Short mmCIF file of C-alpha atoms in Angstrom, two decimals:
data_model
loop_
_atom_site.label_atom_id
_atom_site.label_comp_id
_atom_site.label_asym_id
_atom_site.label_seq_id
_atom_site.Cartn_x
_atom_site.Cartn_y
_atom_site.Cartn_z
CA MET N 7 0.00 0.00 0.00
CA ASN N 8 0.97 3.66 -0.42
CA ILE N 9 1.11 5.20 3.07
CA VAL N 10 1.88 8.77 4.13
CA ILE N 11 3.06 9.32 7.71
CA VAL N 12 3.06 12.83 9.18
CA GLY N 13 5.38 13.16 12.16
CA ALA N 14 8.96 11.88 12.41
CA GLY N 15 9.06 11.52 16.19
CA VAL N 16 9.53 8.29 18.11
CA VAL N 17 6.10 6.92 17.16
CA GLY N 18 6.50 7.90 13.51
CA ALA N 19 9.91 6.26 13.39
CA ALA N 20 8.60 3.05 14.96
CA ILE N 21 5.70 2.86 12.50
CA CYS N 22 8.01 3.59 9.54
CA ALA N 23 10.35 0.79 10.54
CA GLN N 24 7.54 -1.77 10.87
CA LEU N 25 5.69 -0.76 7.70
CA ALA N 26 8.90 -0.71 5.66
CA LEU N 27 9.61 -4.28 6.78
CA GLU N 28 6.21 -5.26 5.43
CA ASN N 29 7.06 -3.77 2.01
CA HIS N 30 4.69 -0.81 1.99
CA ASN N 31 5.59 2.37 0.07
CA ILE N 32 6.16 4.99 2.78
CA THR N 33 6.30 8.79 2.48
CA LEU N 34 7.30 10.59 5.69
CA VAL N 35 6.43 14.26 6.30
CA ASP N 36 8.01 16.49 8.97
CA THR N 37 9.43 19.98 9.45
CA ASN N 38 12.62 18.57 11.00
CA TYR N 39 15.19 17.86 8.26
CA SER N 40 17.60 15.93 10.52
CA ALA N 41 14.82 13.64 11.81
CA LEU N 42 13.72 12.90 8.23
CA THR N 43 17.29 12.18 7.17
CA ASP N 44 17.93 9.88 10.12
CA ILE N 45 14.81 7.78 9.48
CA SER N 46 15.41 7.72 5.72
CA ASN N 47 18.90 6.33 6.35
CA ARG N 48 17.49 3.52 8.48
CA CYS N 49 14.30 2.72 6.57
CA ASP N 50 13.26 2.66 2.95
CA VAL N 51 11.08 5.80 3.06
CA PHE N 52 10.73 8.97 0.97
CA GLY N 53 10.97 12.20 2.98
CA VAL N 54 9.06 15.44 2.43
CA ILE N 55 9.91 18.55 4.45
CA GLY N 56 6.95 20.68 5.52
CA ASN N 57 3.90 21.09 7.74
CA GLY N 58 1.51 18.16 7.40
CA ALA N 59 -1.51 20.44 7.79
CA ASP N 60 -0.44 22.49 4.75
CA LEU N 61 -2.12 21.57 1.45
CA SER N 62 0.98 22.21 -0.65
CA THR N 63 3.02 19.86 1.55
CA LEU N 64 0.38 17.14 1.33
CA LYS N 65 0.32 17.51 -2.46
CA LYS N 66 4.12 17.09 -2.57
CA ALA N 67 3.65 13.89 -0.57
CA SER N 68 1.17 12.64 -3.23
CA VAL N 69 -1.60 12.20 -0.69
CA ASP N 70 -4.14 11.94 -3.51
CA LYS N 71 -2.54 8.63 -4.52
CA ALA N 72 -2.21 7.27 -0.96
CA ASP N 73 -4.26 4.44 0.53
CA LEU N 74 -3.69 5.66 4.09
CA LEU N 75 -2.45 8.76 5.93
CA ILE N 76 -1.24 8.48 9.54
CA ALA N 77 -0.81 11.71 11.53
CA VAL N 78 1.28 11.25 14.68
CA THR N 79 2.82 14.66 15.36
CA SER N 80 3.00 16.01 18.94
CA SER N 81 -0.01 18.30 18.24
CA ASP N 82 -3.55 16.89 18.34
CA GLU N 83 -4.86 19.84 16.35
CA ILE N 84 -2.33 19.43 13.55
CA ASN N 85 -3.09 15.70 13.38
CA ILE N 86 -6.82 16.34 13.03
CA LEU N 87 -6.40 19.12 10.46
CA CYS N 88 -3.94 17.02 8.50
CA CYS N 89 -6.38 14.12 8.25
CA ALA N 90 -9.28 16.39 7.27
CA ALA N 91 -7.21 18.07 4.54
CA ALA N 92 -5.87 14.75 3.25
CA LYS N 93 -9.38 13.34 3.02
CA LYS N 94 -10.40 16.29 0.84
CA LEU N 95 -7.40 15.62 -1.42
CA GLY N 96 -8.52 12.05 -1.99
CA VAL N 97 -6.73 9.78 0.50
CA LYS N 98 -8.79 6.65 1.21
CA SER N 99 -8.28 6.32 4.98
CA THR N 100 -6.81 8.44 7.79
CA ILE N 101 -5.57 7.83 11.34
CA ALA N 102 -4.92 10.63 13.88
CA ARG N 103 -3.16 10.44 17.21
CA VAL N 104 -5.29 12.44 19.68
CA ARG N 105 -4.08 12.63 23.29
CA ASN N 106 -5.97 15.44 25.05
CA PRO N 107 -8.56 14.14 27.56
CA GLU N 108 -10.77 17.13 26.69
CA TYR N 109 -11.29 15.62 23.24
CA SER N 110 -12.41 12.23 24.56
CA GLU N 111 -16.15 12.93 24.35
CA LEU N 112 -15.71 14.41 20.87
CA MET N 113 -14.09 11.32 19.35
CA SER N 114 -17.25 10.01 17.67
CA PHE N 115 -18.10 13.46 16.34
CA MET N 116 -14.59 14.01 14.96
CA ARG N 117 -14.47 10.63 13.28
CA SER N 118 -17.69 11.24 11.36
CA GLU N 119 -17.60 14.99 10.72
CA LEU N 120 -13.88 15.22 9.93
CA ASN N 121 -13.72 11.90 8.05
CA LEU N 122 -11.29 10.23 10.45
CA SER N 123 -11.08 6.47 9.92
CA MET N 124 -9.50 5.95 13.32
CA THR N 125 -8.25 7.95 16.31
CA ILE N 126 -5.54 6.73 18.67
CA ASN N 127 -5.05 7.93 22.24
CA PRO N 128 -1.70 6.56 23.53
CA GLU N 129 -2.29 7.38 27.19
CA LEU N 130 -5.76 5.83 27.18
CA ALA N 131 -4.38 2.70 25.50
CA VAL N 132 -1.69 2.40 28.18
CA ALA N 133 -4.21 3.02 30.98
CA LYS N 134 -6.29 0.11 29.67
CA GLU N 135 -3.16 -2.09 29.53
CA ILE N 136 -2.26 -1.20 33.12
CA TYR N 137 -5.80 -1.95 34.27
CA ARG N 138 -5.58 -5.42 32.69
CA MET N 139 -2.32 -5.96 34.60
CA LEU N 140 -3.99 -4.99 37.86
CA ARG N 141 -6.80 -7.48 37.21
CA PHE N 142 -4.21 -10.28 36.90
CA PRO N 143 -1.33 -9.34 39.23
CA SER N 144 0.24 -12.79 38.77
CA ALA N 145 1.14 -11.91 35.16
CA THR N 146 3.61 -9.31 33.91
CA LYS N 147 1.36 -8.64 30.90
CA THR N 148 -2.15 -9.76 29.99
CA ASP N 149 -4.11 -9.35 26.77
CA THR N 150 -7.67 -10.41 26.10
CA PHE N 151 -9.11 -11.77 22.87
CA CYS N 152 -12.49 -12.88 21.57
CA ARG N 153 -14.30 -10.13 23.50
CA GLY N 154 -12.73 -11.14 26.80
CA ARG N 155 -13.32 -14.89 26.56
CA VAL N 156 -9.64 -15.78 26.04
CA ASP N 157 -6.63 -14.48 27.98
CA VAL N 158 -3.01 -14.46 26.84
CA ALA N 159 -0.78 -13.85 29.87
CA GLN N 160 2.97 -13.78 30.26
CA PHE N 161 5.03 -14.20 33.42
CA THR N 162 8.63 -14.78 34.45
CA VAL N 163 9.57 -18.11 36.09
CA SER N 164 11.30 -17.51 39.43
CA LYS N 165 14.31 -19.54 40.57
CA ASP N 166 12.29 -21.25 43.33
CA SER N 167 9.31 -22.07 41.11
CA SER N 168 7.87 -25.58 41.33
CA ILE N 169 7.70 -25.82 37.53
CA CYS N 170 11.47 -25.41 37.00
CA GLY N 171 12.87 -28.52 35.34
CA SER N 172 9.48 -29.67 34.02
CA THR N 173 8.81 -30.12 30.34
CA LEU N 174 5.65 -28.61 28.88
CA ASN N 175 4.27 -32.12 28.29
CA GLU N 176 4.80 -32.97 31.96
CA LEU N 177 3.19 -29.72 33.05
CA ARG N 178 0.07 -30.27 30.94
CA SER N 179 -0.34 -33.88 32.11
CA LYS N 180 0.04 -32.83 35.76
CA LEU N 181 -2.46 -29.94 35.69
CA ASN N 182 -6.12 -30.61 34.97
CA ILE N 183 -6.50 -27.21 33.31
CA ARG N 184 -7.10 -26.06 29.73
CA PHE N 185 -4.03 -24.02 28.85
CA LEU N 186 -1.24 -23.79 26.29
CA VAL N 187 2.25 -22.33 26.64
CA CYS N 188 2.31 -20.68 23.23
CA ALA N 189 5.62 -18.77 23.32
CA THR N 190 8.75 -18.50 25.43
CA LEU N 191 11.51 -15.94 25.82
CA ARG N 192 14.94 -17.08 26.99
CA ASP N 193 18.12 -14.99 26.87
CA GLY N 194 16.43 -12.54 24.53
CA GLU N 195 15.33 -15.21 22.04
CA ALA N 196 11.62 -15.80 21.45
CA LEU N 197 10.41 -19.15 20.17
CA ILE N 198 7.34 -21.35 19.79
CA PRO N 199 8.12 -24.27 22.14
CA THR N 200 7.44 -27.95 21.60
CA GLY N 201 6.15 -30.26 24.33
CA HIS N 202 9.76 -31.28 25.08
CA PHE N 203 10.75 -27.73 26.07
CA THR N 204 12.19 -27.76 29.62
CA ILE N 205 11.30 -24.77 31.80
CA GLU N 206 14.18 -22.93 33.48
CA ALA N 207 14.38 -20.08 35.99
CA GLY N 208 14.29 -16.72 34.24
CA ASP N 209 12.21 -17.97 31.30
CA VAL N 210 9.31 -15.76 30.26
CA LEU N 211 6.29 -17.93 29.41
CA CYS N 212 3.28 -16.81 27.41
CA VAL N 213 0.14 -18.79 28.29
CA THR N 214 -3.19 -18.97 26.47
CA ALA N 215 -6.28 -20.06 28.40
CA PRO N 216 -10.03 -19.43 28.64
CA GLU N 217 -10.89 -16.51 30.91
CA ASP N 218 -12.11 -18.78 33.75
CA GLU N 219 -9.03 -21.03 33.59
CA ILE N 220 -6.15 -18.53 33.74
CA THR N 221 -6.59 -17.93 37.49
CA LYS N 222 -6.70 -21.71 38.10
CA PHE N 223 -3.42 -22.03 36.19
CA PHE N 224 -1.60 -19.44 38.31
CA LYS N 225 -2.94 -21.03 41.52
CA ALA N 226 -1.85 -24.50 40.38
CA ILE N 227 1.77 -23.43 39.74
CA GLY N 228 1.96 -21.45 42.99
CA VAL N 229 2.32 -17.89 41.66
CA TYR N 230 -1.23 -16.64 42.21
CA LYS N 231 -1.57 -13.19 43.75
CA HIS N 232 -4.82 -11.82 45.14
CA PRO N 233 -6.57 -9.08 43.13
CA VAL N 234 -5.29 -5.56 43.74
CA LYS N 235 -7.39 -3.45 46.12
CA ASN N 236 -5.20 -0.41 46.81
CA ILE N 237 -2.43 1.16 44.75
CA LEU N 238 0.11 3.96 45.02
CA ILE N 239 0.72 6.03 41.88
CA SER N 240 3.74 8.24 41.21
CA GLY N 241 2.74 10.97 38.74
CA GLY N 242 -0.65 12.46 37.91
CA GLY N 243 -0.45 13.03 34.16
CA ARG N 244 -2.77 11.99 31.35
CA THR N 245 -2.23 8.26 31.82
CA THR N 246 -3.15 8.52 35.50
CA TYR N 247 -6.24 10.58 34.59
CA TYR N 248 -7.54 7.88 32.24
CA LEU N 249 -6.57 5.11 34.65
CA GLU N 250 -8.52 6.67 37.53
CA ALA N 251 -11.74 6.34 35.53
CA LEU N 252 -11.06 2.62 35.10
CA LEU N 253 -10.10 2.16 38.76
CA LYS N 254 -13.43 3.69 39.77
CA LYS N 255 -15.28 1.00 37.79
CA GLY N 256 -13.09 -1.72 39.32
CA LYS N 257 -13.53 -0.37 42.87
CA ILE N 258 -9.75 -0.11 43.37
CA LYS N 259 -8.59 2.55 45.84
CA SER N 260 -5.64 4.72 44.86
CA THR N 261 -3.29 7.36 46.20
CA VAL N 262 -1.67 9.69 43.67
CA ILE N 263 1.51 11.65 44.40
CA GLU N 264 1.98 14.64 42.06
CA LYS N 265 3.93 17.89 42.60
CA ASN N 266 1.93 20.02 40.14
CA GLU N 267 -0.83 21.77 42.12
CA LYS N 268 -3.13 22.29 39.12
CA ILE N 269 -3.03 18.60 38.19
CA CYS N 270 -3.67 17.67 41.83
CA ARG N 271 -6.79 19.84 41.94
CA GLU N 272 -8.13 18.36 38.68
CA LEU N 273 -7.67 14.77 39.91
CA ALA N 274 -9.22 15.53 43.31
CA GLU N 275 -12.23 17.20 41.69
CA ASP N 276 -12.88 14.52 39.06
CA PHE N 277 -12.14 11.30 40.96
CA ASP N 278 -12.61 9.71 44.38
CA CYS N 279 -8.90 9.18 45.02
CA THR N 280 -6.41 10.45 47.58
CA VAL N 281 -4.16 13.09 46.02
CA ILE N 282 -0.90 14.14 47.66
CA CYS N 283 0.81 17.29 46.35
CA ASN N 284 4.46 16.35 46.83
CA ASP N 285 7.54 15.00 45.05
CA SER N 286 7.06 11.28 44.34
CA ALA N 287 10.79 10.89 43.70
CA ASP N 288 11.37 11.50 47.43
CA GLN N 289 11.83 8.14 49.16
CA ASN N 290 10.44 9.41 52.46
CA VAL N 291 7.26 10.62 50.76
CA LEU N 292 6.73 7.20 49.17
CA LEU N 293 7.14 5.44 52.51
CA GLU N 294 4.87 7.90 54.34
CA GLU N 295 2.11 7.33 51.78
CA GLY N 296 2.10 3.57 52.29
CA LEU N 297 4.47 2.11 49.67
CA ALA N 298 5.29 -0.91 51.85
CA ASN N 299 1.63 -1.93 52.19
CA ALA N 300 0.39 -1.13 48.69
CA ASP N 301 -0.86 -4.01 46.54
CA ALA N 302 0.73 -2.27 43.55
CA PHE N 303 3.02 0.66 42.81
CA LEU N 304 2.74 2.50 39.48
CA ALA N 305 5.47 4.84 38.20
CA LEU N 306 3.61 7.03 35.69
CA SER N 307 5.44 10.36 35.64
CA ASN N 308 6.52 11.99 32.38
CA GLU N 309 10.21 11.26 33.05
CA ASP N 310 11.49 7.79 32.09
CA GLU N 311 14.57 8.02 34.32
CA GLU N 312 12.50 9.01 37.35
CA ASN N 313 10.04 6.18 36.74
CA ALA N 314 12.86 3.64 36.50
CA ILE N 315 14.63 4.88 39.64
CA VAL N 316 11.53 4.99 41.87
CA SER N 317 10.46 1.57 40.56
CA MET N 318 13.82 0.05 41.45
CA TYR N 319 13.54 1.60 44.91
CA ALA N 320 9.98 0.30 45.30
CA LYS N 321 11.17 -3.25 44.54
CA THR N 322 13.23 -3.11 47.74
CA LYS N 323 10.34 -1.90 49.89
CA THR N 324 7.21 -3.74 48.77
CA GLU N 325 6.09 -7.17 47.62
CA GLY N 326 3.29 -5.58 45.61
CA ARG N 327 3.05 -5.39 41.83
CA ILE N 328 5.31 -2.76 40.23
CA ILE N 329 4.40 -1.26 36.84
CA THR N 330 6.68 1.23 35.11
CA MET N 331 5.81 3.53 32.22
CA ILE N 332 8.66 4.13 29.77
CA LYS N 333 8.04 6.51 26.88
CA SER N 334 11.34 6.03 25.06
CA ILE N 335 11.21 2.70 23.22
CA SER N 336 15.02 2.47 23.19
CA TYR N 337 15.06 2.36 27.03
CA VAL N 338 12.75 -0.63 27.42
CA ASP N 339 15.37 -3.39 27.09
CA LEU N 340 17.77 -1.45 29.34
CA PHE N 341 15.28 -1.16 32.19
CA ARG N 342 14.13 -4.77 31.81
CA GLY N 343 17.77 -5.71 32.32
CA VAL N 344 17.72 -4.24 35.83
CA GLY N 345 14.67 -6.23 36.88
CA LEU N 346 11.70 -4.09 35.82
CA ASP N 347 9.62 -6.70 34.01
CA SER N 348 6.22 -4.95 33.97
CA ILE N 349 6.84 -2.07 31.57
CA VAL N 350 4.26 -0.20 29.51
CA SER N 351 4.92 2.25 26.69
CA PRO N 352 2.42 4.70 25.12
CA LYS N 353 4.40 4.75 21.89
CA THR N 354 4.51 0.96 21.59
CA SER N 355 0.75 0.76 22.22
CA THR N 356 0.13 3.39 19.53
CA ALA N 357 2.28 1.59 16.97
CA THR N 358 0.53 -1.72 17.72
CA TYR N 359 -2.96 -0.28 17.19
CA ILE N 360 -1.90 1.33 13.91
CA MET N 361 -0.26 -1.85 12.64
CA ARG N 362 -3.47 -3.77 13.33
CA TYR N 363 -5.45 -1.31 11.22
CA VAL N 364 -2.93 -1.46 8.36
CA ARG N 365 -2.98 -5.27 8.35
CA SER N 366 -6.79 -5.20 8.36
CA MET N 367 -6.81 -2.97 5.27
CA ALA N 368 -4.71 -5.54 3.42
CA ASN N 369 -6.94 -8.50 4.32
CA VAL N 370 -8.58 -10.66 1.69
CA ARG N 371 -12.25 -11.64 1.85
CA SER N 372 -11.73 -15.05 3.51
CA SER N 373 -10.68 -13.72 6.92
CA GLU N 374 -10.42 -10.57 8.97
CA ILE N 375 -8.04 -9.40 11.70
CA GLU N 376 -10.05 -8.65 14.84
CA SER N 377 -7.10 -7.91 17.13
CA LEU N 378 -3.30 -7.69 17.08
CA GLN N 379 -1.08 -7.55 20.16
CA LYS N 380 2.69 -7.47 20.63
CA LEU N 381 4.11 -9.85 23.24
CA MET N 382 7.52 -10.76 24.63
CA ASP N 383 9.10 -7.30 24.26
CA ASP N 384 7.54 -6.99 20.77
CA ARG N 385 9.29 -10.17 19.58
CA VAL N 386 6.01 -12.12 19.29
CA GLU N 387 2.68 -11.24 17.72
CA ALA N 388 -0.73 -12.56 18.73
CA LEU N 389 -3.40 -12.14 16.05
CA GLU N 390 -7.12 -12.82 16.28
CA PHE N 391 -8.76 -13.80 12.98
CA LEU N 392 -12.44 -14.19 12.15
CA ILE N 393 -12.89 -16.92 9.52
CA LYS N 394 -15.48 -15.42 7.17
CA GLN N 395 -15.69 -18.25 4.64
CA ASN N 396 -14.33 -21.73 3.94
CA ILE N 397 -10.67 -21.89 2.90
CA PRO N 398 -10.00 -25.22 1.10
CA GLU N 399 -6.41 -25.61 2.28
CA LEU N 400 -7.17 -24.67 5.92
CA THR N 401 -10.76 -25.20 7.09
CA ASN N 402 -12.33 -28.56 8.03
CA ILE N 403 -8.90 -30.23 8.09
CA PRO N 404 -7.44 -31.73 11.33
CA LEU N 405 -4.75 -29.38 12.63
CA LYS N 406 -2.20 -32.22 12.71
CA GLU N 407 -2.46 -32.42 8.91
CA LEU N 408 -1.76 -28.74 8.33
CA LYS N 409 1.76 -27.71 7.36
CA LEU N 410 2.33 -24.49 9.29
CA ARG N 411 5.07 -22.01 8.58
CA ARG N 412 8.04 -21.92 10.91
CA GLY N 413 7.41 -19.84 14.03
CA VAL N 414 3.61 -20.11 13.82
CA LEU N 415 1.21 -21.69 16.33
CA ILE N 416 -2.58 -21.99 16.42
CA ALA N 417 -3.11 -21.10 20.08
CA CYS N 418 -6.89 -21.10 20.40
CA ILE N 419 -10.12 -21.64 18.46
CA VAL N 420 -13.51 -20.25 19.49
CA HIS N 421 -16.27 -22.31 17.87
CA ASN N 422 -19.93 -21.41 18.58
CA ASP N 423 -18.80 -19.52 21.73
CA LYS N 424 -16.89 -22.59 22.97
CA VAL N 425 -13.23 -21.91 23.74
CA ILE N 426 -10.99 -24.71 22.43
CA ILE N 427 -7.33 -25.11 23.39
CA PRO N 428 -6.55 -27.07 20.24
CA SER N 429 -5.18 -30.57 19.81
CA GLY N 430 -4.14 -32.21 16.57
CA ASN N 431 -7.65 -33.54 15.95
CA ASP N 432 -9.43 -30.19 16.13
CA VAL N 433 -10.42 -28.29 12.99
CA ILE N 434 -11.01 -24.68 11.96
CA SER N 435 -14.49 -23.99 10.56
CA ARG N 436 -16.23 -21.09 8.88
CA GLY N 437 -17.40 -18.59 11.51
CA ASP N 438 -14.67 -19.55 14.02
CA THR N 439 -12.37 -17.07 15.71
CA VAL N 440 -8.74 -18.22 15.68
CA ILE N 441 -5.79 -16.88 17.70
CA ILE N 442 -2.42 -17.20 15.97
CA ILE N 443 0.94 -16.76 17.73
CA THR N 444 3.96 -16.02 15.55
CA THR N 445 7.64 -15.19 16.07
CA GLU N 446 8.75 -15.08 12.46
CA ALA N 447 6.06 -14.09 9.98
CA GLN N 448 4.25 -10.79 9.45
CA ILE N 449 0.84 -12.30 8.85
CA LYS N 450 -1.91 -10.25 7.19
CA GLU N 451 -4.32 -13.10 6.30
CA ILE N 452 -5.04 -16.43 7.95
CA GLY N 453 -3.96 -18.44 4.89
CA GLU N 454 -0.42 -17.10 5.33
CA ILE N 455 0.15 -19.37 8.34
CA LEU N 456 0.65 -22.28 5.92
CA LYS N 457 3.88 -23.11 4.13
#
C-alpha cells in the first residue's frame, strides 16, 4: 500500500520501521530535516519537508494517490487538520493520534464529521493495559481476545518455582486445566516451544487459556496473587487521569503523588482518590504514603529516568506489583535488564494499534483481523482472525495435517462460543475465531500461516 506518515518523532519512526519491513511504500512528512534524514537512512522511506496540515506539503507527498495517511505529530490539532485536509485531497483512509482528555467525548463526532477512519489515544491505550495488569497481578502482561473470553498472559519463572525442570508435556499432564504455553523468551530469544521444552528459571512464558481457567493455572503453579485493592501512583499526568476512571469501575482505591498543584486539583475534583501534592521521587514521601503496604506501585510520571529509579527503589520496599511507564522505546530493554519486568509504553501501544489497522486494510475476503497484540518485548505477535468463509487448504482439516510455517502456532479456536485449546484432531471452521501466535512471519491473512 501507499502510506503517508506525518510526524517523524519516536512513534513515527517506529511505524516507519515496521511498515517498511512489510514492504509498503512509505512517504514521511516532517518539518525537521535531521529527523527525516535519520529515518530515511534507516528505513526505505521517501521524505518530504513541511507542515503536514499544509495543502501544498500534502500535495508534494502525493496524498491523492495514498491508501492511508497516519498523523502522529506532537499536536492533536495538527493531526486532526492534516487528516481532514488529506481526506479532501482524496486519500482513502486516515488515522490521527489524539491525546488530550478534553477531546475524549468528541471522538465520535470528529471521526464522522472530519472523516477520520480511526483515532488513537496513547495514554488511554496504556491506561487500559495497566488496568488489565492490575486485574491479573500474577502476570507481567495480559491481553484479552475474543471479547474477553480468552486471555493471553505472560510471566517470568522464578528460581524457586515448582515448575522449573518440568517439560511442557509434563506440566500439561500434571495440571487438569485447559491451557497452552504458546511462546517463550529465553536470553532474549523468542520461540514457539514444543512439548519437550524444559522450563528454566528466568524464562518468560506466554500462556493462552479461557478466561475462567487462567486464574486456576496461576494457583496451580503457585504464583497466584490476590486481586489488587489499593495502589500507590507516582505521577498524575494523562495516563493517570484515564486510569482513575477505570479504577473507579473496578472499585480499586488509589493514592496519587503529584507535585503540580493544578493537576492535583483536577484529579481531586474529578475522581474519588487520595491526592498528595508532593515529590514522588522522594523516598520518604513514598514510605509515608504507604508504599510498603500497597498491593501495587505505578510509576507514571513523564520522566522515564525518574520512573525507573523509583520503581527500582519500590522493589526493595514492597512485595506488591510494580508497573513502570517508559516513553522512550530504546530504554525498554535497558530497564528490563535491571529487573523491571512490567513495563508499559504509550508509543509501543500506539504503533501496535496502527499496525493492526494497516494489516486489516490488506486482508482478503476469507478472513479478517479482529485484534493484534505485541508480546515478549515486541518479539512475538498474537493475532485474532475471524474466519469469514471456507478456505479449502485450511478449514475442516485436522490441525495435525496442516503444514504451518516456521514460528507459527494456532493457540486457540472459538467455535460457537466454545473456547478450544486445540489438539491435533481439532479443525477450523467457517465462523470460528482463531488466535495465531507467531515469532517469524508478518501475517496479514489467515492463509499465510501455511507453508
